[in-house]
Amino acid sequence: MGQGDWQKAGQKGGIPGGLGSGRKWWKDAVIYQIYPRSFQDSNGDGIGDLQGIIRRLDYLEALGVDAVWLSPVCKSPQDDNGYDISDYQDIDPMFGSLEDMEQLIAKAGEHGIRIIMDLVLNHTSDEHPWFLEAKSGKDNPYHDYYVWRDGEPGAPPNDMRACFGGSAWEWVPQLGQYYFHQFSVRQPDLNWDNPKVRQEIYEMIGWWMEKGVGGFRLDVIDQIAKAPDEKITGNGPMLHTYIRELSRETFQKGDLVTVGEAWGASPELAKLYSCPDGSEFSMVFQFEHIELDKQEGKQKWDLAPLPFLKLKEVLNRWQVSLYGCGWNSLFWDNHDLPRIVSRWGDDGKYRAESAKMLATLLHGMQGTPYIYQGEELGMTNVKYPIEDYRDIETRNMYRERVQAGYREEEVMASIYAKGRDNARTPMQWDGSENAGFTNGEPWIRVNPNYRDINAANQVGVPGSVFEYYRKLVALRKGYPVLTDGRFKLLLEEDEKVFAYLREDEGHRLLVLCNFFGEPAKCNLIASWEKETLLIGNYEDAGAGPGPEEAGILRPYEARMYLAKKG
Ligand code: TEU
Ligand code: CA
């Protein structure tokens, strides 16, 4: 389908790509994630906005991405940076207006880019009119939109904890009841068992579909069917019943991409979420691989080195089990995760090499690759004093752990390694003040390395991380084996090299990645050296290395070879 066609289809809620129809556009797509408040400010208030994004559409088109997932831009008191929505059908004035949003959808379309909205359906803001009504009286028609339990002050229904700290139950004295919240107190959970809630949500989604959005990312969708009396949050008994109804009543009426965020997904569950019959979502967005560097059974803050062989095992298991019967998202970074180059690469000497290696490893696999803003520049983590962090999760954790007697240095080390603000520092556009992000005071400090690491230094500059990403995106369009080829892990027990094959009827594609900062022997090179080197992160790779380098991958070296069969 041409670009004009999908826009029309989207606007009319048209059928192409609906349930049961042929090839899906999003299988060959690359998705770019924007965290709007940190992307580009257009009016000097220090906060990124929709007009800022419109200004940067050329940049996104140059990179070659097909769709942009916007973290929430709806009306919100911003307790959790927009993941606390007070009006699903309006844009927060901080980001612009509904007209700006319509303009963004239209202009992005002219660049061949679809806009994916972030749907936060597990909870609302405590300022949402539904919640204001709900807490005004037990007889209010909206009361049952949320999850309440009778009780006594100081004695919550059970000991469940909220994700951002404290009890999951909040006492409302005038009702003599507690409400349930899995995230902050200002994010009360919606009651999905109430059919009226579900109906309101479907109507709201239909309204956005009419506006021509290209799809939706569904925030913590595995947690909507909670059953707090049984202490169940994720994967509740009614979950897939609700998701199928949601999909049928909304997404299946259009040609959309839908992405279910599911921290608690196993490959078996992922086959339900992303079943090729289209009964739920297009794909799942799960985190098993990205949670490996923590102490077992503990929180992400309890740091542990990455078990490299385990990473291979996990990625391999997902590749193999979803082949032909599900679809996965491929990502290292998002707005909740630290920067991958600082995390599993080297943000010092080998910053560019390791950023490219990690990109190669990811973009060679089956699934839909995601690029999180700044990842394509090799942006890095930050180390700020605690006052400079803005994230509610980080601030609450700091307070709780310091009170609990953790050493200050230890708490800060966890924040440097895993804090969500690592990903939320302003996009580094150029070397001018505030990295070209704003001419006002940025809402969060700019990473001090912006004079070295920025888009102006990289776009169109051969050898840059940006140009490498651009090439990877283009390869996905040029070689169907990247979309469809069967995955096979090689060198399973190799402690240094991540190697795999992709294979379809016509081609074999080999990805070789030295995951570490020392040279690594790799006996696969010899038999592939004569094949086409599609991409590599060392200039002279493929030019025939000197005898002393034969069979060696240099620090963080990555290569992708293609061989024709037969
Ligand atoms: O994240 C889901 C989620 O479980 C995270 O809170 C996660 O536990 C945490 O970020 C790990 O550090 C989604 C959104 O992506 C996140 O930004 C929101 O804060 C959260 O839902 C609540 O809406
Ligand atoms: Ca602004």
XYZ file of C-alpha atoms and ligand atoms in Angstrom:
590
model
C 0.000 0.000 0.000
C 1.288 3.462 -0.866
C 1.546 6.133 1.739
C -1.539 8.028 0.566
C -3.555 4.833 0.760
C -2.767 4.101 4.353
C -3.535 7.645 5.358
C -6.933 7.378 3.722
C -7.476 3.963 5.210
C -6.526 5.279 8.636
C -8.741 8.309 8.376
C -11.739 6.354 7.200
C -11.075 3.550 9.641
C -10.667 1.440 6.490
C -10.191 -2.287 6.224
C -6.848 -3.032 4.539
C -4.620 -4.994 6.868
C -7.519 -5.895 9.122
C -8.256 -9.297 10.554
C -7.010 -12.166 8.441
C -5.723 -10.133 5.491
C -2.289 -10.562 3.907
C 1.119 -9.111 4.690
C 1.322 -6.548 7.439
C 3.225 -3.296 6.827
C 4.624 -3.228 10.342
C 6.583 -6.434 9.772
C 9.076 -4.528 7.630
C 8.867 -1.358 9.676
C 11.286 0.343 12.011
C 9.692 2.367 14.804
C 11.223 5.425 16.444
C 10.204 6.343 19.965
C 9.908 9.978 20.959
C 9.694 11.145 24.543
C 8.001 14.426 23.655
C 9.041 16.498 26.651
C 12.713 15.841 25.855
C 12.771 15.879 22.061
C 12.502 19.477 20.807
C 11.133 22.598 22.433
C 9.627 25.104 20.010
C 8.502 27.935 22.300
C 11.275 28.373 24.848
C 9.451 27.027 27.907
C 12.091 24.309 28.278
C 9.712 21.462 27.476
C 9.605 19.601 24.201
C 6.334 19.869 22.271
C 4.422 18.819 19.163
C 5.574 21.746 17.030
C 9.107 20.770 17.979
C 8.510 17.284 16.618
C 7.060 18.725 13.405
C 10.273 20.713 12.994
C 12.318 17.522 13.147
C 10.381 15.401 10.682
C 13.125 15.777 8.079
C 15.567 14.247 10.530
C 13.265 11.272 11.115
C 12.737 10.805 7.410
C 16.505 10.871 6.859
C 16.879 8.085 9.383
C 14.277 6.175 7.402
C 11.822 5.190 10.119
C 8.264 4.217 9.249
C 6.473 5.195 12.411
C 6.931 7.248 15.531
C 5.648 6.132 18.900
C 4.922 9.180 21.032
C 5.005 8.770 24.779
C 1.757 10.271 26.152
C 0.838 13.783 25.091
C -2.719 13.829 26.433
C -3.843 16.174 29.152
C -2.132 15.277 32.392
C -0.969 16.767 35.689
C 2.390 15.111 34.821
C 2.850 13.255 38.086
C 4.413 10.463 36.008
C 5.277 12.571 32.951
C 1.987 12.002 31.155
C 1.386 8.365 32.137
C -1.303 9.853 34.365
C -3.964 11.052 31.946
C -6.756 13.414 32.957
C -8.324 13.742 29.484
C -7.798 11.097 26.802
C -9.296 13.309 24.135
C -7.237 16.420 24.553
C -3.573 17.369 24.290
C -1.769 18.760 27.303
C -1.217 22.497 26.754
C 2.433 21.941 27.591
C 2.753 19.957 24.364
C 0.384 22.030 22.223
C -3.205 21.655 21.083
C -5.391 19.152 19.334
C -4.793 21.129 16.125
C -1.046 20.665 16.578
C -1.634 16.952 16.924
C -3.736 16.839 13.765
C -1.031 18.797 11.996
C 1.628 16.386 13.234
C -0.331 13.381 11.977
C -0.798 15.003 8.575
C 2.756 16.314 8.188
C 4.324 13.099 9.402
C 2.197 11.331 6.781
C 3.767 13.523 4.103
C 7.133 12.184 5.265
C 5.849 8.612 5.118
C 5.740 8.375 8.898
C 2.799 7.117 10.919
C 2.088 8.342 14.427
C 1.603 5.784 17.181
C -0.166 7.027 20.319
C 0.581 5.756 23.800
C -2.614 4.453 25.386
C -2.543 4.318 29.149
C -5.583 2.193 29.919
C -4.667 0.565 33.210
C -5.120 3.752 35.208
C -5.973 7.430 34.893
C -4.804 10.524 36.716
C -6.505 11.275 40.020
C -7.588 14.494 38.268
C -9.512 12.647 35.574
C -13.211 13.687 35.800
C -14.135 9.994 36.199
C -12.051 9.774 39.345
C -13.276 13.093 40.732
C -16.827 11.782 40.312
C -15.889 8.354 41.620
C -14.586 9.639 44.915
C -17.483 12.037 45.421
C -19.796 9.269 46.650
C -20.338 5.528 46.678
C -23.575 5.987 44.735
C -21.994 8.073 42.014
C -22.323 6.328 38.629
C -18.568 6.613 38.143
C -17.670 5.095 41.488
C -17.363 1.636 40.010
C -14.951 2.883 37.301
C -12.174 2.318 39.835
C -11.206 -0.400 42.284
C -12.446 0.202 45.854
C -12.474 -1.810 49.060
C -14.127 -0.946 52.378
C -11.847 -0.723 55.362
C -10.510 1.103 58.357
C -7.863 3.826 58.278
C -4.385 2.413 58.764
C -5.482 -1.120 57.863
C -5.373 -1.517 54.081
C -7.091 -4.582 52.554
C -3.733 -6.305 52.072
C -0.013 -5.654 51.908
C 0.304 -5.107 48.151
C 2.925 -2.532 47.174
C 2.780 0.063 44.432
C 5.443 0.092 41.716
C 6.624 3.539 42.713
C 6.778 2.721 46.414
C 4.358 2.610 49.331
C 1.107 0.691 49.698
C -1.012 -0.020 46.623
C -4.059 1.127 48.634
C -4.950 4.737 49.346
C -7.453 5.690 52.015
C -10.278 8.101 51.140
C -11.786 9.193 54.474
C -15.035 10.635 53.123
C -15.912 7.248 51.577
C -14.451 5.015 54.244
C -12.792 3.140 51.395
C -9.448 2.445 49.857
C -8.722 2.709 46.152
C -6.202 0.522 44.397
C -3.213 1.900 42.482
C -0.412 -0.167 40.976
C 1.680 2.913 40.228
C 1.707 6.276 42.049
C -1.143 7.370 44.388
C -2.042 9.814 41.666
C -2.624 6.949 39.178
C -5.770 5.142 40.389
C -6.388 1.814 38.613
C -9.394 1.548 36.318
C -11.855 -1.257 36.922
C -11.884 -3.283 33.699
C -14.522 -5.604 35.104
C -16.990 -2.762 34.600
C -18.341 -2.973 31.026
C -19.039 0.783 31.028
C -15.328 1.491 31.501
C -14.475 -0.745 28.572
C -17.122 0.899 26.384
C -15.866 4.421 27.137
C -12.355 3.309 26.238
C -13.466 1.836 22.895
C -15.229 5.050 21.955
C -12.181 7.092 22.823
C -9.940 4.850 20.708
C -12.346 5.061 17.778
C -12.130 8.834 18.003
C -8.317 8.721 17.706
C -8.553 6.268 14.823
C -10.763 8.751 12.987
C -7.969 11.278 13.393
C -5.706 9.032 11.349
C -3.238 7.728 13.898
C -1.133 4.825 12.677
C -1.385 2.734 15.782
C -1.215 2.430 19.523
C 1.235 1.314 22.142
C -0.651 -0.116 25.098
C 0.905 0.779 28.413
C 1.165 -2.067 30.971
C -1.640 -3.881 29.214
C -0.883 -7.135 31.045
C -1.929 -5.433 34.281
C -5.449 -4.273 33.373
C -7.213 -7.432 34.573
C -6.021 -7.208 38.133
C -7.614 -9.140 40.946
C -6.313 -7.440 44.081
C -8.101 -9.756 46.523
C -5.987 -12.574 45.158
C -2.986 -10.214 44.970
C -2.945 -10.587 41.204
C -1.673 -7.670 39.121
C -0.260 -9.070 35.854
C -1.879 -11.792 33.726
C -5.216 -11.773 35.566
C -7.751 -14.485 34.667
C -9.832 -12.208 32.416
C -6.885 -10.584 30.639
C -7.106 -12.139 27.195
C -10.904 -11.968 27.165
C -10.668 -8.223 27.690
C -7.868 -7.751 25.173
C -9.752 -9.652 22.475
C -12.855 -7.594 23.052
C -10.776 -4.403 22.947
C -9.111 -5.455 19.713
C -12.387 -6.479 18.072
C -14.192 -3.283 19.049
C -11.388 -0.978 17.907
C -8.092 -1.897 16.235
C -9.451 -4.538 13.896
C -11.511 -1.876 12.168
C -8.372 -0.185 10.836
C -4.908 -0.858 9.426
C -3.018 -0.185 12.614
C 0.049 -1.360 14.391
C -0.650 -2.242 18.002
C 2.014 -2.952 20.566
C 1.228 -4.499 23.912
C 3.647 -3.620 26.686
C 3.846 -6.727 28.861
C 6.544 -7.052 31.522
C 5.141 -10.392 32.559
C 4.985 -12.081 29.150
C 6.514 -15.476 28.462
C 6.898 -16.658 24.871
C 3.743 -18.761 25.356
C 1.728 -15.719 26.431
C 3.311 -13.655 23.677
C 1.794 -16.015 21.121
C -1.607 -14.940 22.406
C -0.805 -11.222 22.442
C 0.628 -11.303 18.935
C -1.291 -14.155 17.350
C -1.076 -13.807 13.540
C -4.880 -14.043 13.297
C -4.936 -10.463 14.609
C -7.234 -11.261 17.505
C -5.143 -9.274 20.010
C -2.213 -7.015 19.019
C 0.350 -6.822 16.249
C 3.232 -7.464 18.604
C 4.348 -7.785 22.153
C 6.910 -5.565 23.883
C 8.487 -7.619 26.634
C 11.537 -7.203 28.806
C 13.074 -10.557 29.624
C 16.398 -9.785 27.923
C 16.692 -6.324 29.403
C 16.174 -7.393 32.998
C 19.123 -9.764 33.170
C 21.611 -7.480 34.911
C 20.036 -7.480 38.344
C 20.246 -9.766 41.353
C 17.894 -12.669 41.072
C 14.461 -12.052 42.563
C 15.398 -8.469 43.445
C 14.660 -5.065 41.983
C 16.384 -3.478 39.011
C 18.285 -1.248 41.443
C 20.057 -4.289 42.890
C 22.792 -4.371 40.301
C 24.549 -7.424 38.915
C 26.790 -7.926 35.873
C 25.116 -9.034 32.660
C 25.300 -12.834 32.297
C 26.277 -12.901 28.621
C 25.420 -16.532 27.925
C 22.041 -16.005 29.536
C 21.432 -13.052 27.202
C 22.050 -15.379 24.263
C 19.754 -17.974 25.702
C 16.908 -15.512 26.283
C 17.123 -13.782 22.912
C 17.392 -17.147 21.181
C 14.371 -18.546 22.999
C 12.213 -15.599 21.937
C 13.418 -15.762 18.335
C 12.792 -19.473 18.034
C 9.497 -19.735 19.875
C 7.697 -16.904 18.101
C 8.798 -17.905 14.596
C 5.683 -18.186 12.435
C 3.286 -17.795 15.363
C 3.928 -14.449 16.985
C 5.782 -11.160 16.637
C 8.214 -9.449 18.960
C 9.545 -5.934 19.432
C 13.323 -5.552 19.253
C 14.705 -2.921 21.598
C 17.515 -2.050 23.979
C 16.267 1.337 25.115
C 13.095 3.158 25.963
C 12.031 5.960 28.281
C 12.126 3.624 31.305
C 15.561 2.164 30.622
C 19.124 3.434 30.835
C 21.139 4.060 27.673
C 22.364 0.798 26.176
C 25.799 2.098 25.186
C 26.502 2.939 28.837
C 24.848 -0.220 30.059
C 26.198 -3.059 27.932
C 28.606 -1.222 25.661
C 31.409 1.188 26.474
C 30.543 4.877 26.662
C 34.245 5.831 26.777
C 36.904 4.701 24.316
C 34.682 2.436 22.218
C 31.467 4.438 22.394
C 30.811 4.542 18.659
C 31.988 0.967 18.024
C 29.950 -0.514 20.843
C 26.838 1.513 19.978
C 27.041 0.162 16.434
C 27.712 -3.374 17.580
C 24.640 -3.366 19.805
C 22.593 -1.930 16.955
C 23.783 -4.659 14.594
C 22.964 -7.401 17.050
C 19.446 -6.067 17.506
C 18.588 -5.090 13.934
C 19.662 -8.436 12.544
C 16.999 -10.334 14.463
C 13.380 -11.079 13.628
C 10.775 -8.636 14.912
C 10.132 -4.919 14.665
C 13.164 -2.830 15.691
C 12.675 0.235 17.879
C 15.065 3.153 18.056
C 14.671 5.312 21.146
C 15.476 8.984 20.588
C 19.207 9.620 20.850
C 20.122 5.939 20.636
C 20.938 6.574 16.972
C 23.549 9.092 18.142
C 25.029 6.858 20.815
C 23.726 9.089 23.632
C 24.893 8.047 27.101
C 23.778 7.861 30.738
C 24.295 10.765 33.128
C 25.516 11.214 36.698
C 23.704 14.094 38.405
C 23.368 15.099 42.038
C 20.073 13.795 43.397
C 18.351 17.225 43.209
C 18.681 17.171 39.428
C 16.614 14.004 38.950
C 12.978 14.501 38.023
C 11.584 10.984 37.766
C 9.044 9.974 40.413
C 10.327 6.401 40.479
C 13.925 7.516 41.075
C 13.022 10.099 43.707
C 10.772 7.748 45.649
C 13.317 4.952 45.554
C 16.055 7.307 46.762
C 13.958 8.405 49.706
C 12.900 4.868 50.638
C 16.367 3.363 50.396
C 18.142 6.148 52.254
C 15.527 5.847 55.010
C 16.026 2.109 55.056
C 19.720 2.628 55.762
C 21.334 2.028 52.365
C 24.573 3.921 51.854
C 24.157 7.095 49.779
C 26.887 6.011 47.295
C 25.195 2.712 46.757
C 21.823 4.333 46.048
C 23.409 6.803 43.647
C 25.269 3.996 41.864
C 21.908 2.327 41.240
C 20.469 5.561 39.869
C 23.460 6.141 37.587
C 23.076 2.624 36.236
C 19.301 2.241 36.008
C 17.495 5.542 36.641
C 14.863 6.365 34.048
C 16.119 9.936 33.679
C 19.185 8.550 31.878
C 16.910 8.243 28.858
C 15.018 11.448 29.492
C 17.749 14.075 29.204
C 17.146 16.402 26.256
C 17.843 15.216 22.742
C 21.272 16.426 21.641
C 20.766 18.246 18.364
C 23.902 20.357 18.118
C 26.753 21.941 20.067
C 24.956 25.204 20.846
C 23.695 26.007 24.334
C 21.299 23.394 25.692
C 22.176 21.191 22.731
C 19.703 22.993 20.472
C 16.864 21.484 22.484
C 15.526 24.753 23.890
C 16.431 28.408 24.175
C 14.837 28.485 27.603
C 15.673 26.595 30.776
C 15.373 22.844 30.065
C 13.034 20.933 32.423
C 15.864 18.509 33.100
C 19.600 19.094 32.732
C 21.213 18.414 29.385
C 23.886 15.691 29.349
C 27.187 17.631 29.586
C 28.670 15.637 26.687
C 26.366 17.303 24.121
C 29.179 19.240 22.460
C 30.738 15.955 21.350
C 27.666 13.827 20.908
C 24.992 15.497 18.829
C 23.041 15.136 15.602
C 24.775 17.995 13.791
C 28.080 16.122 14.190
C 26.662 12.941 12.766
C 23.971 13.396 10.126
C 25.605 12.920 6.744
C 28.979 12.232 8.373
C 30.436 8.932 7.167
C 31.304 6.580 9.994
C 28.924 8.186 12.497
C 26.573 6.191 14.683
C 23.647 7.947 13.004
C 24.763 6.939 9.510
C 25.215 3.388 10.723
C 21.647 3.283 12.027
C 20.411 4.805 8.797
C 22.091 1.991 6.914
C 20.635 -0.684 9.197
C 17.148 0.717 8.661
C 17.681 0.688 4.898
C 18.959 -2.900 4.964
C 15.721 -4.051 6.553
C 13.870 -2.641 3.543
C 16.274 -4.171 1.064
C 16.647 -7.726 2.354
C 13.497 -9.702 3.135
C 15.606 -12.284 4.943
C 15.874 -9.735 7.768
C 12.111 -9.762 8.167
C 11.280 -13.363 7.421
C 14.399 -15.449 7.791
C 14.516 -18.220 10.364
C 16.872 -17.530 13.274
C 19.609 -19.881 14.385
C 21.977 -19.139 17.260
C 25.612 -20.124 16.636
C 28.538 -20.457 19.047
C 26.103 -20.848 21.949
C 28.870 -21.344 24.507
C 31.244 -18.658 23.229
C 31.882 -16.236 26.098
C 32.690 -13.273 23.859
C 31.015 -13.494 20.478
C 27.300 -13.291 19.765
C 26.725 -15.016 16.439
C 23.603 -16.032 14.588
C 22.222 -16.939 11.209
C 19.057 -15.869 9.447
C 17.913 -17.998 6.582
C 15.142 -18.007 3.949
C 14.741 -19.809 0.607
C 17.249 -17.621 -1.208
C 19.694 -16.305 1.362
C 21.738 -16.898 4.450
C 22.669 -13.944 6.592
C 25.317 -14.088 9.300
C 25.654 -11.661 12.200
C 28.888 -11.649 14.200
C 29.277 -9.429 17.242
C 32.185 -9.194 19.608
C 30.279 -8.097 22.708
C 33.376 -6.966 24.631
C 36.328 -4.581 24.575
C 39.068 -7.109 23.804
C 39.797 -8.896 20.522
C 37.970 -12.199 20.153
C 38.742 -15.228 17.998
C 35.971 -16.269 15.692
C 36.384 -19.313 13.455
C 33.271 -18.456 11.430
C 35.008 -15.580 9.678
C 37.168 -17.759 7.436
C 34.259 -19.399 5.639
C 32.320 -16.140 5.217
C 35.070 -13.739 4.214
C 34.311 -14.157 0.524
C 30.626 -13.336 0.978
C 29.074 -9.877 0.800
C 29.683 -7.754 3.862
C 26.381 -5.876 4.224
C 27.541 -3.746 7.111
C 30.375 -3.632 9.621
C 31.541 -1.169 12.253
C 35.242 -1.136 11.399
C 36.160 0.675 8.203
C 38.491 -1.934 6.793
C 36.434 -5.029 7.608
C 35.908 -7.071 4.504
C 38.871 -5.451 2.782
C 40.822 -8.540 3.805
C 42.430 -8.157 7.230
C 46.162 -8.550 7.662
C 47.413 -12.047 8.542
C 47.767 -11.176 12.226
C 44.093 -10.209 12.314
C 42.677 -13.133 10.392
C 39.898 -14.850 12.284
C 39.763 -12.104 14.886
C 36.971 -9.704 15.753
C 38.367 -6.456 17.107
C 36.936 -4.808 20.261
C 33.148 -4.535 19.842
C 33.472 -5.419 16.184
C 30.253 -6.325 14.375
C 29.749 -7.701 10.890
C 26.729 -8.738 8.905
C 27.363 -10.990 5.888
C 24.972 -12.111 3.185
C 25.346 -15.264 1.112
C 23.180 -16.354 -1.830
C 22.101 -19.961 -1.660
C 22.643 -22.566 -4.347
O 5.869 1.184 32.486
C 5.503 -0.004 33.101
C 6.268 -0.369 34.251
O 6.009 -1.401 34.840
C 7.348 0.567 34.690
O 6.857 1.395 35.686
C 8.522 -0.158 35.152
O 8.234 -0.962 36.252
C 9.580 0.799 35.546
O 9.659 1.835 34.628
C 10.886 0.097 35.571
O 11.820 1.022 35.873
C 4.882 1.936 31.894
C 5.495 3.183 31.310
O 6.399 2.833 30.307
C 6.120 3.978 32.415
O 6.802 5.112 31.941
C 5.026 4.381 33.362
O 5.582 5.034 34.472
C 4.216 3.180 33.838
O 3.852 2.299 32.783
C 2.915 3.640 34.468
O 2.035 4.118 33.491
Ca 7.636 23.868 24.685
